[in-house]
């Protein structure tokens, strides 16, 4: 379980958010929503200790990750897979080597073992045939799927998705939503999805955290979100491209 307690973060004199509190249960998929610049990605980076809070705690299965030493934090981060907004693939190497990179960096596996794991990961995202393709040959949707294959290659307990459907056409975005659900169900992975895409929220999430006005403005289940009359949440949802229907 991920337990976020009284988290506060500022950059200089600029307060990002204050006293953020919520929990993510094991195996759950949670969406973090809010306007651009509200600190969604900053919050994501606190959950895997890439950033440290001014105040508060992030507990992973009861352990305060911001009180760990450097070596322990590095080991913890291996439990997190990340699908970056721009996929963050290396242009100088092909699909196979992009997915293999974490294995080469963090493990001592043989070439045969690496090939087996990489091809298995690519099969999960339906891209076995693209193993030898250069990054420049990949479409936006393919890049996202390669990024997802790389995110699961170390068999993480948690996957963090930063705007996973951003810049994709509706059909390709739907494919990514289906893969998020597939990863969660097939591997029993805890998923955290930062997104502006309310259609994606409805497709993949069980709970929602809404950041607004430098705080956690609302937190609850999808059904509770649909029924909510809270003004700022309703305004955010109705301003989105996708209108929620009860």
Coordinates of N, CA, C and O in Angstrom, one line a residue, residues 6-11 14-19 42 46 51-55:
X6 N 0.1 14.1 4.7 CA 0.4 15.5 5.0 C 1.6 16.0 4.1 O 2.4 16.8 4.6
X7 N 1.5 15.7 2.8 CA 2.6 16.0 1.9 C 2.5 17.5 1.5 O 1.5 17.9 1.1
X8 N 3.6 18.2 1.6 CA 3.7 19.6 1.3 C 5.0 19.8 0.4 O 6.0 19.3 0.8
X9 N 4.8 20.6 -0.7 CA 6.0 20.8 -1.5 C 5.9 22.3 -2.1 O 4.9 22.7 -2.6
X10 N 7.1 22.9 -2.0 CA 7.3 24.2 -2.6 C 8.6 24.3 -3.4 O 9.5 23.5 -3.1
X11 N 8.6 25.1 -4.4 CA 9.9 25.4 -5.1 C 10.2 26.9 -4.9 O 9.5 27.7 -5.5
X14 N 7.2 29.4 -4.3 CA 6.0 28.9 -5.0 C 5.5 27.6 -4.4 O 6.1 26.5 -4.5
X15 N 4.4 27.7 -3.7 CA 3.8 26.5 -3.1 C 3.1 25.7 -4.2 O 2.3 26.2 -5.0
X16 N 3.4 24.4 -4.3 CA 2.8 23.5 -5.3 C 1.5 23.0 -4.7 O 0.4 23.1 -5.3
X17 N 1.6 22.3 -3.5 CA 0.4 21.9 -2.8 C 0.8 21.7 -1.4 O 1.9 21.6 -1.0
X18 N -0.3 21.6 -0.5 CA 0.0 21.5 0.9 C -1.0 20.5 1.6 O -2.1 20.4 1.2
X19 N -0.4 19.7 2.5 CA -1.2 18.7 3.3 C -2.0 17.8 2.4 O -3.2 17.6 2.6
X42 N 4.7 16.4 -10.3 CA 5.5 16.6 -9.1 C 5.1 15.6 -8.0 O 6.0 14.9 -7.3
X46 N 7.3 12.3 -6.1 CA 7.5 12.1 -4.7 C 7.2 10.6 -4.3 O 7.7 10.1 -3.4
X51 N 11.7 13.2 -6.0 CA 11.7 14.4 -5.3 C 11.4 14.2 -3.8 O 10.7 13.2 -3.5
X52 N 11.8 15.1 -3.0 CA 11.6 15.0 -1.5 C 10.6 16.1 -1.1 O 10.7 17.2 -1.6
X53 N 9.7 15.8 -0.2 CA 8.7 16.8 0.3 C 9.4 17.8 1.3 O 10.4 17.5 1.9
X54 N 8.7 19.0 1.4 CA 9.1 19.9 2.5 C 8.6 19.4 3.8 O 9.3 19.5 4.8
X55 N 7.4 18.8 3.8 CA 6.9 18.2 5.0 C 6.1 17.0 4.6 O 5.7 16.8 3.4

